[in-house]
XYZ file of C-alpha atoms in Angstrom:
474
model
C -11.877 -39.692 30.030
C -14.363 -38.772 26.993
C -13.868 -40.974 23.941
C -12.321 -39.320 20.978
C -14.388 -38.557 17.946
C -13.264 -39.831 14.803
C -13.120 -38.044 11.401
C -11.390 -38.647 8.326
C -9.964 -34.757 8.299
C -9.598 -32.287 10.925
C -8.788 -28.866 10.318
C -7.841 -26.271 12.680
C -8.756 -22.781 11.839
C -12.220 -21.907 10.105
C -11.067 -19.030 8.106
C -11.376 -19.143 3.935
C -8.408 -21.743 3.970
C -9.891 -23.908 6.295
C -12.995 -23.710 5.012
C -11.766 -24.996 1.367
C -9.862 -27.686 2.854
C -13.090 -28.890 4.388
C -15.018 -28.573 1.228
C -12.578 -30.384 -0.561
C -12.470 -33.282 1.992
C -16.194 -33.430 1.514
C -16.256 -33.444 -2.093
C -13.537 -36.424 -1.911
C -16.212 -38.362 -0.044
C -14.345 -37.840 3.400
C -15.450 -36.653 6.673
C -14.276 -33.492 8.004
C -14.553 -31.237 10.995
C -13.294 -27.776 11.705
C -12.102 -26.108 14.801
C -12.598 -22.242 15.604
C -11.653 -19.849 18.098
C -12.971 -16.823 16.813
C -15.590 -16.280 13.984
C -16.016 -18.912 11.091
C -14.651 -16.881 7.777
C -11.646 -15.801 9.639
C -9.478 -12.659 9.023
C -10.245 -12.136 5.722
C -14.188 -11.902 6.353
C -13.859 -9.737 9.054
C -10.897 -7.821 9.650
C -8.938 -7.625 6.370
C -9.971 -8.647 2.660
C -13.543 -7.755 2.844
C -13.935 -4.541 5.318
C -10.865 -3.137 3.763
C -12.208 -3.121 0.479
C -15.341 -2.107 1.661
C -13.918 0.969 3.019
C -11.617 1.499 -0.172
C -14.317 1.021 -2.702
C -16.063 4.686 -2.027
C -13.019 5.946 -2.248
C -11.687 4.642 -5.419
C -15.119 5.457 -7.194
C -15.147 8.899 -6.039
C -11.661 9.520 -7.005
C -12.466 7.866 -11.068
C -15.607 9.830 -11.044
C -13.331 13.070 -10.362
C -11.345 12.186 -13.510
C -14.363 12.359 -15.691
C -15.586 14.974 -17.585
C -18.990 15.957 -16.876
C -18.877 13.998 -13.567
C -16.225 15.644 -11.506
C -18.241 18.930 -10.339
C -20.877 16.441 -8.721
C -18.393 14.337 -6.454
C -16.187 17.238 -4.926
C -17.831 17.119 -1.502
C -16.538 14.864 0.984
C -17.189 11.360 1.457
C -20.445 10.193 3.902
C -18.002 8.603 6.453
C -21.090 7.255 8.564
C -22.318 5.584 5.164
C -18.951 4.167 4.759
C -18.288 2.609 7.739
C -21.774 1.390 7.611
C -21.537 -0.083 4.224
C -18.178 -1.829 5.778
C -20.288 -3.347 8.608
C -22.891 -4.805 6.213
C -19.808 -6.638 4.521
C -18.662 -7.945 7.580
C -22.183 -9.170 8.517
C -21.873 -7.095 11.724
C -18.953 -9.471 13.002
C -21.724 -12.466 12.926
C -20.651 -15.571 11.491
C -24.235 -17.233 10.943
C -24.138 -17.211 7.382
C -20.951 -19.037 7.511
C -21.649 -21.556 10.027
C -24.980 -22.633 7.973
C -22.397 -22.827 4.987
C -20.616 -25.175 6.972
C -23.445 -27.327 7.909
C -24.986 -27.291 4.615
C -21.613 -29.410 3.313
C -21.642 -31.727 6.020
C -19.086 -30.559 8.143
C -18.869 -30.473 12.084
C -18.115 -27.348 13.687
C -16.070 -27.415 16.995
C -15.930 -23.949 18.806
C -13.022 -23.509 20.695
C -9.491 -23.441 21.163
C -7.529 -26.459 19.413
C -4.419 -28.212 20.076
C -2.615 -30.804 18.588
C -2.204 -33.420 21.382
C -0.006 -35.916 19.465
C -0.067 -37.542 16.244
C -3.522 -37.382 14.458
C -4.993 -36.342 17.610
C -6.695 -32.616 18.857
C -8.036 -31.389 21.861
C -10.629 -28.377 21.752
C -11.245 -26.667 24.665
C -14.430 -24.937 24.588
C -15.180 -21.505 26.514
C -17.021 -23.393 29.075
C -13.748 -25.416 29.802
C -15.394 -28.645 27.986
C -12.772 -30.566 26.558
C -13.355 -32.594 23.306
C -10.600 -34.792 21.831
C -10.997 -35.566 18.135
C -8.901 -37.988 16.259
C -8.011 -37.955 12.341
C -7.813 -40.939 10.067
C -5.944 -39.662 7.236
C -4.900 -35.668 7.839
C -4.873 -32.752 10.142
C -4.708 -29.260 8.620
C -3.404 -26.532 10.162
C -4.815 -23.386 8.610
C -4.443 -20.762 11.779
C -3.166 -18.063 9.573
C -1.423 -15.350 10.629
C -1.232 -12.301 13.265
C -0.293 -8.575 13.048
C 3.509 -8.489 14.048
C 4.022 -5.634 16.725
C 7.609 -4.250 17.395
C 9.148 -4.677 20.661
C 8.732 -1.150 22.164
C 8.601 -0.447 25.564
C 4.910 0.310 26.870
C 3.264 -0.108 23.496
C 0.633 -2.123 24.815
C -0.601 0.701 27.363
C -1.060 3.084 23.917
C -3.248 0.539 22.743
C -2.006 0.693 18.859
C -4.401 0.100 15.638
C -3.001 -3.388 13.703
C -4.997 -4.185 10.842
C -7.939 -5.411 12.979
C -8.529 -1.901 14.289
C -7.706 -0.291 11.225
C -10.482 -2.226 9.212
C -13.292 -2.192 12.127
C -12.745 1.178 13.645
C -16.027 3.091 14.346
C -15.012 6.515 14.169
C -12.631 8.557 12.028
C -9.748 9.981 13.711
C -8.494 13.084 13.047
C -4.627 12.319 12.923
C -3.483 8.908 12.119
C 0.073 7.676 11.869
C 0.816 4.575 9.553
C 4.010 2.731 10.427
C 5.022 0.590 7.572
C 4.957 0.740 3.797
C 3.346 -2.497 2.562
C -0.251 -3.411 1.197
C -2.053 -3.019 4.638
C 0.053 0.631 5.211
C -0.972 1.673 1.881
C -4.558 0.638 1.420
C -5.445 1.789 5.082
C -3.538 5.127 4.463
C -5.831 5.357 1.212
C -8.876 4.958 3.157
C -8.578 7.033 6.247
C -7.030 9.786 4.262
C -9.832 10.095 2.094
C -12.392 9.594 5.013
C -10.733 12.787 6.660
C -7.932 11.662 8.815
C -4.574 13.743 8.365
C -2.375 10.895 7.741
C 0.969 10.389 8.259
C 3.130 7.296 6.746
C 6.370 6.375 8.308
C 8.693 3.884 6.271
C 11.815 2.326 7.477
C 12.928 1.714 3.956
C 13.382 3.844 0.917
C 9.591 3.530 -0.270
C 6.098 1.993 -0.554
C 5.344 -1.462 -1.497
C 9.186 -2.822 -1.901
C 8.021 -6.085 -2.737
C 6.613 -5.016 -6.314
C 8.264 -3.249 -8.916
C 9.751 0.055 -7.652
C 7.574 2.249 -9.996
C 4.660 0.711 -8.002
C 5.356 2.260 -4.553
C 6.487 5.420 -6.422
C 3.196 6.250 -8.266
C 1.088 4.981 -5.267
C 3.288 7.658 -2.814
C 2.597 10.161 -5.417
C -0.770 9.552 -5.365
C -1.102 9.693 -1.297
C 0.599 12.969 -1.265
C -1.617 14.464 -3.565
C -4.608 13.453 -1.572
C -2.756 15.144 1.659
C -1.043 12.655 3.410
C 2.447 12.787 4.504
C 5.172 10.166 4.049
C 8.210 9.984 5.356
C 10.944 7.517 4.217
C 14.326 6.122 6.015
C 12.559 6.634 9.705
C 11.945 4.079 12.503
C 9.721 4.558 15.695
C 11.671 4.221 18.445
C 9.039 4.941 21.395
C 5.313 5.750 21.949
C 3.304 7.004 24.815
C -0.148 8.119 24.884
C -1.303 10.898 26.972
C -4.650 12.670 27.504
C -5.768 10.610 24.425
C -2.983 11.664 22.282
C -0.230 9.330 20.906
C 3.264 10.642 20.616
C 5.879 8.956 18.417
C 9.396 9.310 18.912
C 11.358 8.600 15.573
C 14.870 7.577 15.245
C 16.268 11.122 14.263
C 15.126 12.519 17.651
C 11.927 14.105 16.205
C 8.270 13.318 17.849
C 4.774 13.200 15.901
C 1.576 13.620 17.490
C -1.646 11.424 16.321
C -4.921 10.545 17.526
C -4.206 6.916 16.451
C -1.278 4.935 15.604
C -1.342 2.043 13.201
C 1.513 -0.407 13.289
C 1.666 -2.309 9.613
C 4.921 -4.097 10.083
C 4.414 -7.460 9.189
C 2.553 -10.889 10.224
C 3.430 -13.814 12.744
C 1.864 -17.218 12.290
C -0.422 -18.213 14.608
C 1.029 -21.405 15.651
C 2.236 -20.263 19.015
C -0.014 -22.267 21.175
C -1.538 -25.037 19.106
C 0.380 -28.044 20.483
C 3.286 -28.307 17.825
C 5.762 -29.146 20.474
C 3.627 -32.568 20.861
C 4.767 -33.471 17.471
C 8.085 -32.653 17.282
C 7.698 -29.123 15.850
C 8.712 -25.481 17.457
C 5.542 -23.554 18.949
C 5.285 -20.189 16.909
C 7.240 -21.014 13.981
C 6.324 -21.085 10.208
C 5.724 -24.461 8.863
C 7.517 -25.991 5.973
C 5.955 -27.713 3.659
C 6.221 -30.132 0.289
C 4.498 -29.159 -2.995
C 1.411 -30.867 -1.749
C 1.027 -28.785 1.286
C 2.148 -31.395 3.824
C 4.328 -30.509 6.662
C 7.854 -31.906 6.101
C 8.979 -35.149 7.879
C 5.059 -36.102 8.367
C 2.669 -38.346 6.519
C -0.503 -36.364 8.139
C 0.194 -33.189 9.496
C -0.643 -30.436 6.354
C -0.207 -26.521 6.596
C -2.023 -24.540 4.535
C -2.298 -20.778 3.966
C -0.585 -18.301 5.615
C 0.990 -20.446 7.943
C 3.329 -22.326 5.869
C 4.875 -18.719 4.793
C 4.812 -19.380 1.218
C 2.290 -16.692 -0.177
C 0.348 -14.579 2.598
C -2.752 -14.137 0.265
C -6.287 -15.253 0.584
C -6.601 -16.420 -2.714
C -3.589 -18.014 -2.533
C -4.392 -19.988 0.743
C -7.578 -21.077 -0.872
C -5.543 -22.188 -3.912
C -3.524 -24.141 -1.672
C -6.393 -25.607 0.086
C -7.689 -26.810 -3.225
C -4.399 -28.922 -3.953
C -4.246 -30.015 -0.565
C -7.826 -31.085 -0.045
C -6.955 -32.838 -3.866
C -3.627 -34.386 -2.309
C -5.171 -35.600 1.127
C -8.115 -37.179 -0.520
C -5.718 -39.003 -3.404
C -3.675 -40.415 -0.433
C -6.772 -41.459 1.608
C -8.136 -43.125 -1.654
C -4.484 -45.112 -1.794
C -3.170 -43.456 -5.174
C 0.161 -44.678 -5.068
C 1.732 -41.648 -6.998
C 0.412 -38.257 -6.479
C 0.662 -35.437 -9.294
C 3.545 -33.672 -7.564
C 5.396 -32.445 -10.478
C 5.482 -28.590 -11.595
C 1.815 -27.829 -12.140
C 0.503 -31.139 -11.460
C -2.678 -31.800 -9.690
C -1.330 -31.964 -6.239
C 1.214 -29.188 -6.622
C 1.048 -25.751 -5.574
C 3.404 -24.451 -8.611
C 1.545 -21.225 -8.509
C 3.017 -20.225 -5.236
C 6.219 -20.113 -7.142
C 5.653 -18.704 -10.212
C 2.258 -17.035 -10.616
C 0.964 -15.535 -7.546
C -1.527 -12.451 -8.260
C -2.083 -9.815 -6.350
C -3.977 -6.432 -6.439
C -3.172 -3.580 -3.746
C -6.544 -1.549 -3.998
C -4.813 1.995 -3.531
C -5.439 4.923 -5.916
C -4.094 4.178 -8.418
C -4.273 0.287 -8.077
C -1.049 -1.654 -8.294
C -1.532 -5.305 -9.776
C 1.138 -7.864 -10.117
C 1.507 -11.633 -11.160
C 4.446 -13.617 -11.188
C 7.979 -12.663 -10.615
C 9.684 -8.577 -10.577
C 12.646 -8.255 -12.749
C 14.602 -8.018 -9.466
C 13.266 -11.636 -8.433
C 13.667 -13.045 -11.902
C 17.388 -12.045 -12.205
C 18.055 -13.122 -8.809
C 16.900 -16.291 -10.055
C 19.463 -16.498 -12.720
C 16.860 -16.310 -15.362
C 17.945 -14.365 -18.489
C 15.196 -11.752 -18.684
C 14.047 -8.647 -20.414
C 11.872 -5.877 -18.776
C 9.400 -4.218 -21.197
C 7.795 -1.154 -20.030
C 4.992 0.870 -21.394
C 3.023 3.915 -20.400
C -0.413 3.172 -19.623
C -1.340 6.796 -20.265
C -0.941 5.832 -24.260
C -3.637 3.458 -24.374
C -6.601 4.687 -25.657
C -9.043 2.942 -23.214
C -7.120 4.525 -20.327
C -7.912 8.058 -21.920
C -11.416 7.031 -22.116
C -11.331 6.063 -18.413
C -10.070 8.964 -17.192
C -8.845 12.302 -17.918
C -4.977 12.622 -17.125
C -4.717 9.043 -16.649
C -1.407 7.979 -15.135
C 0.169 4.786 -15.152
C 2.662 2.178 -16.026
C 2.754 -1.442 -17.305
C 5.708 -3.799 -17.210
C 6.238 -7.659 -18.154
C 9.131 -9.599 -17.696
C 9.740 -11.948 -20.654
C 11.978 -15.194 -20.138
C 14.451 -14.845 -23.270
C 15.351 -18.607 -23.205
C 11.608 -19.707 -23.671
C 9.611 -16.618 -25.002
C 7.434 -16.925 -22.270
C 6.137 -14.372 -19.183
C 7.573 -14.561 -15.807
C 5.642 -11.368 -14.429
C 3.522 -8.594 -15.323
C 2.914 -5.439 -13.217
C 0.143 -2.884 -14.111
C -0.354 0.645 -11.864
C -3.032 2.708 -12.669
C -6.510 3.338 -12.225
C -8.755 0.366 -12.862
C -6.023 -2.177 -13.357
C -6.574 -4.733 -10.763
C -9.270 -6.103 -13.460
C -6.480 -6.902 -15.746
C -4.160 -9.112 -13.635
C -6.074 -12.123 -14.231
C -5.205 -12.171 -17.936
C -1.390 -11.832 -16.736
C -1.848 -14.848 -14.376
C -3.445 -16.950 -17.298
C -0.309 -16.159 -19.480
C 1.798 -16.795 -16.659
C 0.513 -20.075 -15.283
C -0.318 -21.392 -19.052
C 3.236 -20.342 -20.205
C 1.712 -18.814 -23.191
C 4.474 -18.312 -25.902
C 4.849 -14.711 -27.204
C 4.113 -15.898 -30.544
C 0.938 -17.182 -29.268
C 0.000 -14.028 -27.214
C 0.438 -11.503 -30.447
C -2.881 -13.885 -31.764
C -4.752 -12.634 -28.339
C -6.478 -9.380 -29.509
C -7.445 -7.009 -27.223
C -10.628 -5.611 -27.742
C -10.347 -1.710 -28.658
C -10.749 0.988 -26.796
C -10.223 -0.759 -23.467
C -7.287 -0.336 -21.201
C -6.599 -4.163 -21.848
C -4.820 -2.986 -25.351
C -1.684 -2.648 -23.094
C -0.935 -6.116 -23.880
C -0.647 -5.099 -27.430
C 1.542 -2.438 -26.940
C 3.708 -4.301 -24.390
C 3.795 -7.007 -27.408
C 4.689 -4.214 -30.005
C 7.740 -2.959 -27.746
C 9.122 -6.320 -27.200
C 8.907 -7.500 -31.102
C 10.246 -3.963 -32.028
């Protein structure tokens, strides 16, 4: 048996989260190895964040231009779909990871390509494509950063239909004439926006009552209105009960007995943890389960195993996973150095507090939907005494300059006992770049009285901050 190779930290998964755990470990003077079975850079780089936004950017730019006098007549034609797809390919580095491999090398992290599995405490085995087996041991920590995969419904014969998941939707090399999108969340709405604009006839099927049900209700309503205006069909309160493909055509049977034909069908119906075949059973954990962690991202009941990013189910967003990686890396480094007491109190250096209180998100639809912190429903469910303050973004001078006929809405959730913000939501063209100011206000627990002194530049859309505060003060 080959002798095990020892590192201070071993990371399972070389997506953005795993890369950042390794980077923080190296910055703290620890040795680190990363195990990856696919492409270094992970889901975000090749099948999620980057390709989806590359597809959406021309869509949003054209929509914005069409709202500007003197420019709208120049952008009335169709998008050049081939050019958009080529642009997307460039942003995925044509599904090659040479650049990211080079970055790992530059920070002194060793990469092991193959399938990594836990083989007991602090031990990982790596099976390479040629069957070669390598054993790694970790002096201080193993970090599970394996992320998630698309969760498909249990429909008979679904595999034979070859449905799209988020991966196919972001990497497709052609524009389907007709596309069914099953789901109403972020992937569903973004991909419906992109492919409708690129030339597909899109039909969105939503089991619930509307889109983006984890945001404020008006977010989904405004996005749905825009999708319909763009030509997409949206049907709510329906479920797919069966699907077949014959002669290239997909036929979906719905729970009301009707059928719908398309060239492709995308299931955007949730995510499942990629923890089913990583050896969790060898350390007393359930394969395929989400991994519960403490505030330092250490798996509950363990003093060496960490779960960072989507696998812990705290906040399934790339930027939030990278934040967790920074927290976990700091905690691993501190414990390796023998620090007796970590800063795991709220907002401490070793506590992923933002996962609960200040998670930002942007949905890159047209209009954009951006939020940070809690919704009104979430704040009320948590027992907070709150007030929702709403403002019509169309009444801000900067919005009118940004686009004729600007449509949008803003809401802030105020904790009435402490007079700080718990949540903010913006919906409208160009609002994605506003959300970091909201994130700072929430994470910093900036008092309303102090926010009054944060003067927004005129005339910008960010003047909505002043209008929200004026509305609150009366």
